[in-house]
Amino acid sequence: MNQPTITQAQADARVTQLIRDTAAALTPPPRLELVPHGTGANDCLHDGEPEGKVVINRAYWLRDIPKSQSMNIGRQVKSYWEAQEHRIVSAGGWQVGHPNIGGVSQPDGYLLALVWTEGDNLYLEATSPCLWPDGTPPARNGR
């Protein structure tokens, strides 16, 4: 639990890479628009994780995709993640045309999501595992 981790900057780069690489595999190619809410470092709320750890989260709207292409984009995202050997942990909404896919990147354990929202809008999101902001756990008291 109090082991060194990657840094916030390294996690930020990986989150961005996961989203951009996924988007680059899609046809038609989307224009990425940052979702400002919840972006950046947030407190790690996983049970058993020490205070002070954070997760890095980033989400981008997939813009310039025709609404009629939502299902096609969902299938492409799922196929791309499977080809990258990421683990698909949930996939739903297919029967109603609202693809929602959850995954975990391999081997580093980032949470991945393609999310459908009202109005046939889609966004891609990636969240890092819990980490120390500078990669180093705080010194213990009494040292």
PDB file of C-alpha atoms in Angstrom:
ATOM      1  CA  MET A   1       0.000   0.000   0.000  1.00  0.00           C
ATOM      2  CA  ASN A   2       2.795   2.444   0.822  1.00  0.00           C
ATOM      3  CA  GLN A   3       4.928   1.375  -2.132  1.00  0.00           C
ATOM      4  CA  PRO A   4       6.138   3.856  -4.750  1.00  0.00           C
ATOM      5  CA  THR A   5       3.837   4.326  -7.758  1.00  0.00           C
ATOM      6  CA  ILE A   6       4.037   6.049 -11.088  1.00  0.00           C
ATOM      7  CA  THR A   7       3.775   9.830 -10.868  1.00  0.00           C
ATOM      8  CA  GLN A   8       0.738  11.964 -11.572  1.00  0.00           C
ATOM      9  CA  ALA A   9       2.416  13.221 -14.769  1.00  0.00           C
ATOM     10  CA  GLN A  10       3.068   9.650 -15.976  1.00  0.00           C
ATOM     11  CA  ALA A  11      -0.549   8.662 -15.247  1.00  0.00           C
ATOM     12  CA  ASP A  12      -1.817  11.770 -17.030  1.00  0.00           C
ATOM     13  CA  ALA A  13       0.200  10.863 -20.127  1.00  0.00           C
ATOM     14  CA  ARG A  14      -1.083   7.255 -20.087  1.00  0.00           C
ATOM     15  CA  VAL A  15      -4.740   8.309 -19.649  1.00  0.00           C
ATOM     16  CA  THR A  16      -4.422  10.685 -22.600  1.00  0.00           C
ATOM     17  CA  GLN A  17      -2.647   8.032 -24.686  1.00  0.00           C
ATOM     18  CA  LEU A  18      -5.356   5.418 -24.029  1.00  0.00           C
ATOM     19  CA  ILE A  19      -8.113   7.799 -25.152  1.00  0.00           C
ATOM     20  CA  ARG A  20      -6.265   9.212 -28.173  1.00  0.00           C
ATOM     21  CA  ASP A  21      -5.184   5.759 -29.402  1.00  0.00           C
ATOM     22  CA  THR A  22      -8.763   4.477 -29.128  1.00  0.00           C
ATOM     23  CA  ALA A  23     -10.159   7.515 -30.943  1.00  0.00           C
ATOM     24  CA  ALA A  24      -7.529   7.180 -33.683  1.00  0.00           C
ATOM     25  CA  ALA A  25      -8.797   3.653 -34.425  1.00  0.00           C
ATOM     26  CA  LEU A  26     -12.368   4.844 -35.126  1.00  0.00           C
ATOM     27  CA  THR A  27     -14.069   5.473 -38.472  1.00  0.00           C
ATOM     28  CA  PRO A  28     -15.366   8.061 -38.974  1.00  0.00           C
ATOM     29  CA  PRO A  29     -12.645   9.764 -36.927  1.00  0.00           C
ATOM     30  CA  PRO A  30     -14.073  11.780 -34.035  1.00  0.00           C
ATOM     31  CA  ARG A  31     -12.964  15.192 -32.910  1.00  0.00           C
ATOM     32  CA  LEU A  32     -12.075  14.940 -29.211  1.00  0.00           C
ATOM     33  CA  GLU A  33     -13.559  17.589 -26.917  1.00  0.00           C
ATOM     34  CA  LEU A  34     -12.404  17.573 -23.293  1.00  0.00           C
ATOM     35  CA  VAL A  35     -15.130  17.046 -20.691  1.00  0.00           C
ATOM     36  CA  PRO A  36     -13.954  19.535 -18.042  1.00  0.00           C
ATOM     37  CA  HIS A  37     -15.895  18.064 -15.078  1.00  0.00           C
ATOM     38  CA  GLY A  38     -13.859  15.637 -12.959  1.00  0.00           C
ATOM     39  CA  THR A  39     -10.747  16.051 -15.085  1.00  0.00           C
ATOM     40  CA  GLY A  40      -7.348  15.837 -13.466  1.00  0.00           C
ATOM     41  CA  ALA A  41      -6.414  14.449 -10.070  1.00  0.00           C
ATOM     42  CA  ASN A  42      -9.170  13.290  -7.741  1.00  0.00           C
ATOM     43  CA  ASP A  43      -8.927  11.649  -4.340  1.00  0.00           C
ATOM     44  CA  CYS A  44      -8.571   7.883  -4.508  1.00  0.00           C
ATOM     45  CA  LEU A  45     -11.713   6.483  -2.895  1.00  0.00           C
ATOM     46  CA  HIS A  46     -10.856   2.769  -3.129  1.00  0.00           C
ATOM     47  CA  ASP A  47     -11.292   0.896   0.148  1.00  0.00           C
ATOM     48  CA  GLY A  48      -8.029   0.207   1.910  1.00  0.00           C
ATOM     49  CA  GLU A  49      -5.997   2.789   0.031  1.00  0.00           C
ATOM     50  CA  PRO A  50      -4.113   5.259   2.245  1.00  0.00           C
ATOM     51  CA  GLU A  51      -5.098   8.912   2.392  1.00  0.00           C
ATOM     52  CA  GLY A  52      -3.195  11.131  -0.005  1.00  0.00           C
ATOM     53  CA  LYS A  53      -3.380   8.879  -3.033  1.00  0.00           C
ATOM     54  CA  VAL A  54      -5.108  10.203  -6.150  1.00  0.00           C
ATOM     55  CA  VAL A  55      -6.472   8.918  -9.456  1.00  0.00           C
ATOM     56  CA  ILE A  56      -6.083  10.721 -12.763  1.00  0.00           C
ATOM     57  CA  ASN A  57      -9.258  10.889 -14.802  1.00  0.00           C
ATOM     58  CA  ARG A  58      -9.871  12.244 -18.275  1.00  0.00           C
ATOM     59  CA  ALA A  59     -12.940  12.124 -20.511  1.00  0.00           C
ATOM     60  CA  TYR A  60     -13.498  13.367 -24.049  1.00  0.00           C
ATOM     61  CA  TRP A  61     -16.712  13.774 -26.016  1.00  0.00           C
ATOM     62  CA  LEU A  62     -16.559  12.110 -29.425  1.00  0.00           C
ATOM     63  CA  ARG A  63     -17.673  14.958 -31.675  1.00  0.00           C
ATOM     64  CA  ASP A  64     -18.400  15.007 -35.437  1.00  0.00           C
ATOM     65  CA  ILE A  65     -19.775  11.450 -35.319  1.00  0.00           C
ATOM     66  CA  PRO A  66     -23.185  11.087 -36.988  1.00  0.00           C
ATOM     67  CA  LYS A  67     -25.794  10.049 -34.411  1.00  0.00           C
ATOM     68  CA  SER A  68     -26.618   7.041 -36.577  1.00  0.00           C
ATOM     69  CA  GLN A  69     -23.053   5.751 -36.040  1.00  0.00           C
ATOM     70  CA  SER A  70     -23.249   5.228 -32.244  1.00  0.00           C
ATOM     71  CA  MET A  71     -23.588   1.447 -32.479  1.00  0.00           C
ATOM     72  CA  ASN A  72     -20.865   1.201 -35.116  1.00  0.00           C
ATOM     73  CA  ILE A  73     -18.524   3.267 -32.903  1.00  0.00           C
ATOM     74  CA  GLY A  74     -19.385   1.051 -29.916  1.00  0.00           C
ATOM     75  CA  ARG A  75     -18.479  -2.093 -31.869  1.00  0.00           C
ATOM     76  CA  GLN A  76     -15.226  -0.493 -33.057  1.00  0.00           C
ATOM     77  CA  VAL A  77     -14.211   0.535 -29.527  1.00  0.00           C
ATOM     78  CA  LYS A  78     -14.922  -2.951 -28.156  1.00  0.00           C
ATOM     79  CA  SER A  79     -12.988  -4.598 -31.011  1.00  0.00           C
ATOM     80  CA  TYR A  80     -10.060  -2.197 -30.626  1.00  0.00           C
ATOM     81  CA  TRP A  81      -9.800  -2.757 -26.881  1.00  0.00           C
ATOM     82  CA  GLU A  82      -9.981  -6.523 -27.359  1.00  0.00           C
ATOM     83  CA  ALA A  83      -7.241  -6.308 -30.018  1.00  0.00           C
ATOM     84  CA  GLN A  84      -5.097  -4.403 -27.493  1.00  0.00           C
ATOM     85  CA  GLU A  85      -5.761  -7.269 -25.031  1.00  0.00           C
ATOM     86  CA  HIS A  86      -7.604  -4.986 -22.622  1.00  0.00           C
ATOM     87  CA  ARG A  87     -10.195  -6.817 -20.527  1.00  0.00           C
ATOM     88  CA  ILE A  88     -13.851  -5.982 -21.290  1.00  0.00           C
ATOM     89  CA  VAL A  89     -15.736  -6.005 -17.966  1.00  0.00           C
ATOM     90  CA  SER A  90     -19.126  -4.784 -19.180  1.00  0.00           C
ATOM     91  CA  ALA A  91     -20.865  -4.157 -22.473  1.00  0.00           C
ATOM     92  CA  GLY A  92     -24.499  -3.208 -22.668  1.00  0.00           C
ATOM     93  CA  GLY A  93     -27.115  -1.081 -24.338  1.00  0.00           C
ATOM     94  CA  TRP A  94     -26.732  -2.871 -27.669  1.00  0.00           C
ATOM     95  CA  GLN A  95     -30.409  -3.835 -27.916  1.00  0.00           C
ATOM     96  CA  VAL A  96     -31.533  -0.203 -27.578  1.00  0.00           C
ATOM     97  CA  GLY A  97     -28.756   1.465 -29.576  1.00  0.00           C
ATOM     98  CA  HIS A  98     -26.997   2.938 -26.539  1.00  0.00           C
ATOM     99  CA  PRO A  99     -23.551   1.319 -26.337  1.00  0.00           C
ATOM    100  CA  ASN A 100     -21.847   1.420 -22.952  1.00  0.00           C
ATOM    101  CA  ILE A 101     -18.581  -0.464 -22.554  1.00  0.00           C
ATOM    102  CA  GLY A 102     -16.304  -0.818 -19.548  1.00  0.00           C
ATOM    103  CA  GLY A 103     -12.796  -2.169 -19.730  1.00  0.00           C
ATOM    104  CA  VAL A 104      -9.503  -2.445 -17.887  1.00  0.00           C
ATOM    105  CA  SER A 105      -6.236  -1.777 -19.684  1.00  0.00           C
ATOM    106  CA  GLN A 106      -3.655  -4.528 -19.604  1.00  0.00           C
ATOM    107  CA  PRO A 107      -1.228  -4.830 -18.005  1.00  0.00           C
ATOM    108  CA  ASP A 108      -1.511  -1.561 -16.054  1.00  0.00           C
ATOM    109  CA  GLY A 109      -5.113  -1.585 -14.788  1.00  0.00           C
ATOM    110  CA  TYR A 110      -6.536   1.716 -16.026  1.00  0.00           C
ATOM    111  CA  LEU A 111     -10.339   1.850 -16.120  1.00  0.00           C
ATOM    112  CA  LEU A 112     -11.704   2.465 -19.610  1.00  0.00           C
ATOM    113  CA  ALA A 113     -15.215   3.439 -20.627  1.00  0.00           C
ATOM    114  CA  LEU A 114     -17.234   4.300 -23.673  1.00  0.00           C
ATOM    115  CA  VAL A 115     -20.401   5.973 -22.404  1.00  0.00           C
ATOM    116  CA  TRP A 116     -23.609   6.809 -24.280  1.00  0.00           C
ATOM    117  CA  THR A 117     -25.578   9.802 -22.983  1.00  0.00           C
ATOM    118  CA  GLU A 118     -28.941  11.409 -23.789  1.00  0.00           C
ATOM    119  CA  GLY A 119     -29.065  12.864 -27.279  1.00  0.00           C
ATOM    120  CA  ASP A 120     -26.918  10.075 -28.767  1.00  0.00           C
ATOM    121  CA  ASN A 121     -23.683  11.568 -27.476  1.00  0.00           C
ATOM    122  CA  LEU A 122     -20.680   9.364 -26.717  1.00  0.00           C
ATOM    123  CA  TYR A 123     -17.597   9.972 -24.623  1.00  0.00           C
ATOM    124  CA  LEU A 124     -14.430   8.023 -23.906  1.00  0.00           C
ATOM    125  CA  GLU A 125     -13.032   8.036 -20.386  1.00  0.00           C
ATOM    126  CA  ALA A 126      -9.904   6.634 -18.747  1.00  0.00           C
ATOM    127  CA  THR A 127      -8.993   6.572 -15.052  1.00  0.00           C
ATOM    128  CA  SER A 128      -5.653   5.595 -13.558  1.00  0.00           C
ATOM    129  CA  PRO A 129      -5.109   3.254 -10.641  1.00  0.00           C
ATOM    130  CA  CYS A 130      -4.504   4.956  -7.272  1.00  0.00           C
ATOM    131  CA  LEU A 131      -1.109   6.630  -7.070  1.00  0.00           C
ATOM    132  CA  TRP A 132       0.994   9.006  -5.035  1.00  0.00           C
ATOM    133  CA  PRO A 133       1.070  12.432  -6.784  1.00  0.00           C
ATOM    134  CA  ASP A 134       4.888  12.451  -7.007  1.00  0.00           C
ATOM    135  CA  GLY A 135       5.203   8.646  -7.053  1.00  0.00           C
ATOM    136  CA  THR A 136       6.576   8.465  -3.517  1.00  0.00           C
ATOM    137  CA  PRO A 137       4.593   7.600  -0.397  1.00  0.00           C
ATOM    138  CA  PRO A 138       4.816  10.129   2.426  1.00  0.00           C
ATOM    139  CA  ALA A 139       7.426   9.484   5.095  1.00  0.00           C
ATOM    140  CA  ARG A 140       6.052   7.685   8.141  1.00  0.00           C
ATOM    141  CA  ASN A 141       5.852   9.563  11.430  1.00  0.00           C
ATOM    142  CA  GLY A 142       8.640   8.733  13.815  1.00  0.00           C
ATOM    143  CA  ARG A 143      11.285   8.203  11.142  1.00  0.00           C
TER     144      ARG A 143
END
